[in-house]
Short mmCIF file of C-alpha atoms in Angstrom, two decimals:
data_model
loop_
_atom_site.label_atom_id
_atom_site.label_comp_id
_atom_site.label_asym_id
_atom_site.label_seq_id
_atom_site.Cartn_x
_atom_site.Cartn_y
_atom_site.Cartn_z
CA UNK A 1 -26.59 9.69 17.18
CA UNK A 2 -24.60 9.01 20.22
CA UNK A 3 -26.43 9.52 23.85
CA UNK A 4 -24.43 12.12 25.95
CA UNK A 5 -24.28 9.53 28.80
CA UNK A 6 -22.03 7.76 26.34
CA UNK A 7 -19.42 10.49 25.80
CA UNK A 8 -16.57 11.94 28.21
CA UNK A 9 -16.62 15.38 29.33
CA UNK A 10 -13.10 15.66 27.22
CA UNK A 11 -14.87 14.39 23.98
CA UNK A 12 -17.67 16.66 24.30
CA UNK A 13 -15.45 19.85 24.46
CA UNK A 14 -13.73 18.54 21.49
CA UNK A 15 -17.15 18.17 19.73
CA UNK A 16 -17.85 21.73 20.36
CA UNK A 17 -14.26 23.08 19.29
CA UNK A 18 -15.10 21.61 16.12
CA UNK A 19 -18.44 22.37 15.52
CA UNK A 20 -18.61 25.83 16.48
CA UNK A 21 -15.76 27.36 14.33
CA UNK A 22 -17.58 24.91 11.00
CA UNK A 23 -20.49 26.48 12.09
CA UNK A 24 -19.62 30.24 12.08
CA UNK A 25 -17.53 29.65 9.01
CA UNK A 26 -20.65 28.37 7.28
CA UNK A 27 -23.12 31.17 8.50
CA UNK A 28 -20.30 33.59 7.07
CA UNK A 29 -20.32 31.78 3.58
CA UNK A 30 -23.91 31.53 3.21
CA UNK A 31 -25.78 33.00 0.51
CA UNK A 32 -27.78 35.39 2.48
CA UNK A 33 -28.81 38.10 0.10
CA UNK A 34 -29.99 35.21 -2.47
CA UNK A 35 -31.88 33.35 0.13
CA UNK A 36 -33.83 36.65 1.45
CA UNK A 37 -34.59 37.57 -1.90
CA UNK A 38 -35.71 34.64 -3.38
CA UNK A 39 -39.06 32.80 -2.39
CA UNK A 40 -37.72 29.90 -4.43
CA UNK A 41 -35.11 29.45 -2.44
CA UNK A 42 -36.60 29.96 0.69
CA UNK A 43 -39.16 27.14 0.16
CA UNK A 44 -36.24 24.77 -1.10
CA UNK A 45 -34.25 25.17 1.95
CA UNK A 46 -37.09 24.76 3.88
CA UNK A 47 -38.54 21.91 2.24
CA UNK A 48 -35.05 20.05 2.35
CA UNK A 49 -34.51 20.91 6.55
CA UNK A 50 -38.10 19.77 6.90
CA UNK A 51 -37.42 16.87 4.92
CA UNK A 52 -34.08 16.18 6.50
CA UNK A 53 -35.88 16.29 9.92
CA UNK A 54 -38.37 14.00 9.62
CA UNK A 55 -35.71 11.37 8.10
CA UNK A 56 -33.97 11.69 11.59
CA UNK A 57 -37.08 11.17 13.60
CA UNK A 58 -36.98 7.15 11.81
CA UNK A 59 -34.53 5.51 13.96
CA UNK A 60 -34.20 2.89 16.28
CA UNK A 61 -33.34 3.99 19.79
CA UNK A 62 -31.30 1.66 21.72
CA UNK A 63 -30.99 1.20 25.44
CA UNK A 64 -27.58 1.42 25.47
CA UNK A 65 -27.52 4.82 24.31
CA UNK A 66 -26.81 4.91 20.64
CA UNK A 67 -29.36 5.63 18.21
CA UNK A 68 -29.09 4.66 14.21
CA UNK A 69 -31.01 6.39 11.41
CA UNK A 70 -30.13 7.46 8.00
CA UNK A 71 -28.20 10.12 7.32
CA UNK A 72 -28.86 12.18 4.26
CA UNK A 73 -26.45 14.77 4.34
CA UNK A 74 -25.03 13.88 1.06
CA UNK A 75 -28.38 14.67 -0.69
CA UNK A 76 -28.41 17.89 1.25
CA UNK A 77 -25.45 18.81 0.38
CA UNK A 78 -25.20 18.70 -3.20
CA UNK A 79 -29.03 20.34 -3.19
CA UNK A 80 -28.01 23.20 -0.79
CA UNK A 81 -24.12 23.07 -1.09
CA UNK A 82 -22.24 23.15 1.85
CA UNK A 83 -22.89 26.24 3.95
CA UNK A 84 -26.84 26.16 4.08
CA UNK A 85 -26.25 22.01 4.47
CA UNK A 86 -24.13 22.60 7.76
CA UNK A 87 -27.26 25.71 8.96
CA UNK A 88 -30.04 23.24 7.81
CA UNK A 89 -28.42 20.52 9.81
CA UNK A 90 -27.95 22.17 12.64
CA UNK A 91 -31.81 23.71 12.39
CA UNK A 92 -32.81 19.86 12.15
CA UNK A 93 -30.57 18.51 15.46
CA UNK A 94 -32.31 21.91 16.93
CA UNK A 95 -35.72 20.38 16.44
CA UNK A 96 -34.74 16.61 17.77
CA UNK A 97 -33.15 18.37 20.93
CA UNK A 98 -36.79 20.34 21.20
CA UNK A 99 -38.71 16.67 20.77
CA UNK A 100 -36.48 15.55 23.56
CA UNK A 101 -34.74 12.84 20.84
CA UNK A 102 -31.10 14.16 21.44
CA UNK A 103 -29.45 15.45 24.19
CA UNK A 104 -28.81 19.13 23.61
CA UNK A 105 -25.21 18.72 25.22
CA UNK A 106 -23.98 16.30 22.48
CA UNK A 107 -25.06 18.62 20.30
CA UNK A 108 -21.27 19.26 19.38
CA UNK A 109 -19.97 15.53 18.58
CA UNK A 110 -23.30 14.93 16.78
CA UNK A 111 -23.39 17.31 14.35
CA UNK A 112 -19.08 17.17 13.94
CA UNK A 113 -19.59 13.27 12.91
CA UNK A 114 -22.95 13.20 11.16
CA UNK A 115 -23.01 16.57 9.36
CA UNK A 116 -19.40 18.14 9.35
CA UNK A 117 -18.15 14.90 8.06
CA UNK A 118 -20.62 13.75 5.90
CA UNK A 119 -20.70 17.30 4.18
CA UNK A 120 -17.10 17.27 3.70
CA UNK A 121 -16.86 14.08 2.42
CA UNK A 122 -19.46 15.17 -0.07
CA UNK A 123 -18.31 18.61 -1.52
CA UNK A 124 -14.72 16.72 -1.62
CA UNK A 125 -16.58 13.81 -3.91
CA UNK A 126 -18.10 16.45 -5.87
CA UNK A 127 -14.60 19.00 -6.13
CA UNK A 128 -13.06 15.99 -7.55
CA UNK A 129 -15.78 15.00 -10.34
CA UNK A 130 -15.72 18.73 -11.12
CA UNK A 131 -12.49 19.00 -11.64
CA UNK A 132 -12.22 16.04 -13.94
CA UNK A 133 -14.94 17.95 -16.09
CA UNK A 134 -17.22 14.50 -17.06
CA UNK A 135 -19.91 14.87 -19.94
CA UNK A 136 -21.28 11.67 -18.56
CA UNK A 137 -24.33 12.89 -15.80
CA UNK A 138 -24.21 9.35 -14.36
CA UNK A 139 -20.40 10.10 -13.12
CA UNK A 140 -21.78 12.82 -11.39
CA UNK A 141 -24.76 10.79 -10.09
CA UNK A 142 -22.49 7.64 -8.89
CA UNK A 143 -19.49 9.38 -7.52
CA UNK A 144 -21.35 12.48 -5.94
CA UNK A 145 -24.28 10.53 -5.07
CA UNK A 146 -23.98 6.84 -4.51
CA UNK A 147 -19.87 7.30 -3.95
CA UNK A 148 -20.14 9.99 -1.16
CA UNK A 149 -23.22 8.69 0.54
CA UNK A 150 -21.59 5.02 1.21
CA UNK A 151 -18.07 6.42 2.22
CA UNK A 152 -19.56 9.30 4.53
CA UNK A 153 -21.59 6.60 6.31
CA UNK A 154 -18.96 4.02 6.76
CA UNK A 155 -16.19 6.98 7.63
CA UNK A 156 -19.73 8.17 10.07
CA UNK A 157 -19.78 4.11 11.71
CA UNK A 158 -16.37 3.90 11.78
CA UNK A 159 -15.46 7.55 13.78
CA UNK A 160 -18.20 6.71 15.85
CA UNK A 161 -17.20 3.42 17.07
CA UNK A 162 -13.78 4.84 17.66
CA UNK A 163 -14.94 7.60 19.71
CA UNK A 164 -16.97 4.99 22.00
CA UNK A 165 -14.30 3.27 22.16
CA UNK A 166 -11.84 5.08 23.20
CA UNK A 167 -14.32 6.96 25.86
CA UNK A 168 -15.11 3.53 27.34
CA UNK A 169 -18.43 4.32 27.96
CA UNK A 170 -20.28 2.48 25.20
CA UNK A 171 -19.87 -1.55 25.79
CA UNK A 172 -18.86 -2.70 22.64
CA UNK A 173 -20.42 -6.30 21.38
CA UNK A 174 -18.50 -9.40 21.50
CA UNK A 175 -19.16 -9.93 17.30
CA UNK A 176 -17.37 -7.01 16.78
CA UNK A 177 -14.45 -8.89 14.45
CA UNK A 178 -17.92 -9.80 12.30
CA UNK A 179 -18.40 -5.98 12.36
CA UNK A 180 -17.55 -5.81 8.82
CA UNK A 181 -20.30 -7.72 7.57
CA UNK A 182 -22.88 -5.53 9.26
CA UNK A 183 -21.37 -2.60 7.52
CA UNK A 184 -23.32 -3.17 4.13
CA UNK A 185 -26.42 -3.48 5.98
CA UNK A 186 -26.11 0.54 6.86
CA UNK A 187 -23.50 1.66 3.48
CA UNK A 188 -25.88 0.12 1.02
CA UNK A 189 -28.89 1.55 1.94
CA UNK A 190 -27.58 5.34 3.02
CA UNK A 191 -26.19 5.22 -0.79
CA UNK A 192 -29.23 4.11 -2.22
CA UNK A 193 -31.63 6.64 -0.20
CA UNK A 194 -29.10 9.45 -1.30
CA UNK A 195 -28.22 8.34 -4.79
CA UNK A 196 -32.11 7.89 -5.94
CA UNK A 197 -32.59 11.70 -4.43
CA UNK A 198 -29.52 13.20 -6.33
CA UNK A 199 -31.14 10.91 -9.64
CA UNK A 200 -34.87 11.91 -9.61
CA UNK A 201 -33.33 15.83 -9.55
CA UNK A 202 -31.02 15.09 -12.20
CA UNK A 203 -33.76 14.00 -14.14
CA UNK A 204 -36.52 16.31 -13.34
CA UNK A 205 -35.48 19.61 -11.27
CA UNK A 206 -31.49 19.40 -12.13
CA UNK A 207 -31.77 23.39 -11.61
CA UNK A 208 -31.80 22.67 -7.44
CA UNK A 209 -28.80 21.28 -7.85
CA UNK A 210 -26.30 22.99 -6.15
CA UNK A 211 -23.32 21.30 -7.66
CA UNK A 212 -24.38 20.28 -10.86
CA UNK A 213 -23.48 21.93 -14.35
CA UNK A 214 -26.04 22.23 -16.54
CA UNK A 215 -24.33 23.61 -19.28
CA UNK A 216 -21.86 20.70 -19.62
CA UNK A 217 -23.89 17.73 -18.84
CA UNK A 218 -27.30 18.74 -20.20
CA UNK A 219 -25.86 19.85 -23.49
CA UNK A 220 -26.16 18.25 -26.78
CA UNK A 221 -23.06 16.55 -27.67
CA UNK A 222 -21.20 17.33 -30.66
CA UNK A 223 -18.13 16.59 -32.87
CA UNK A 224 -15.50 18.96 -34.96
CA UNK A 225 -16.23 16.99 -37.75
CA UNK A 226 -20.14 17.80 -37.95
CA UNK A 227 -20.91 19.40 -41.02
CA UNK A 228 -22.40 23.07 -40.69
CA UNK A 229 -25.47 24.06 -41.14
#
């Protein structure tokens, strides 16, 4: 999270601009109907905002202004798909701005880098292993999973930086040439969090799954050359 003391009035209009229109888009694509009719549901969603939330609350805070914690949005995303993932990440960043842990004004370049983006970067990872059509449940598991969480956090780092920068706000550190080799220190883990969450409900609830077939990765392979029964 970036501290709105950080951020030029310019850059926090543009935050807005993008968040707002993702945001109605997503309340507009929601399933609605499902969600007020099924308890199951409800208690998922909840359960995963809830969840989502308190991962946000573990971060380290740091003077100058900038704030690092995991994000999670690629579990989220593939367990809500991508409207309710957007609404339950903007529910969350509504309860850190009640806790007084973000600024309610940089509300809009928040949620465009650490939820738009991560979320896009997701449902594009997991477009792209549908449309291949795998039988394998670990493609879906690395790419979707492990894949998507690592490249939404380093795209995440990387936007970030590049936002600071070019606000001139944010004094950037003197090792930043070395920057590269801090990277794996915050990819690695964000994929591992994510990718163990997308395995364990692969394994045991793969019906939460959002963006996972069933039918075509549960099913008992077979070949044309079985004999009938």
């Amino acid at each position: 999270m970036i501290g709105v003391e950080l951020l030029s009035p310019e850059t926090l209009t543009l935050g807005w601009l993008i968040y707002v229109p993702v945001l109605i888009w997503a309340i507009c694509r929601a399933p609605w109907v499902e969600l007020f009719t099924d308890s199951r549901r409800q208690h998922q969603v909840l359960g995963t905002v809830f969840a989502l939330f308190l991962l946000w609350l573990v971060r380290r805070d740091f003077d100058t202004g900038v704030s690092y914690h995991f994000i999670g949005m690629t579990a989220v995303t593939l367990l809500l798909d991508w409207p309710l993932a957007i609404i339950g990440g903007l529910v969350a960043q509504v309860g850190l701005v009640l806790l007084g842990r973000q600024d309610l004004t940089a509300m809009g370049v928040n949620g465009a880098l650490f939820i738009v983006l991560p979320v896009l970067v997701t449902e594009c990872c997991a477009i792209a292993v549908e449309r291949a059509q795998p039988r394998n449940l670990f493609v879906y598991i690395f790419v979707s999973g492990f894949f998507a969480a690592a490249l939404s956090a380093l795209l995440c780092l990387l936007l970030a930086l590049t936002v600071l920068w070019f606000d001139e706000r944010f004094a950037m550190p003197y090792w930043l040439e070395d920057f590269i080799g801090y990277l794996w220190l915050i990819i690695f883990p964000e994929a591992f969090i994510n990718g163990m969450v997308v395995s364990a409900l692969v394994v045991f609830c793969p019906e939460w799954l959002e963006t996972f077939n069933r039918t075509r990765y549960l099913s008992a392979p077979w070949k044309d050359d079985d004999p009938g029964p």
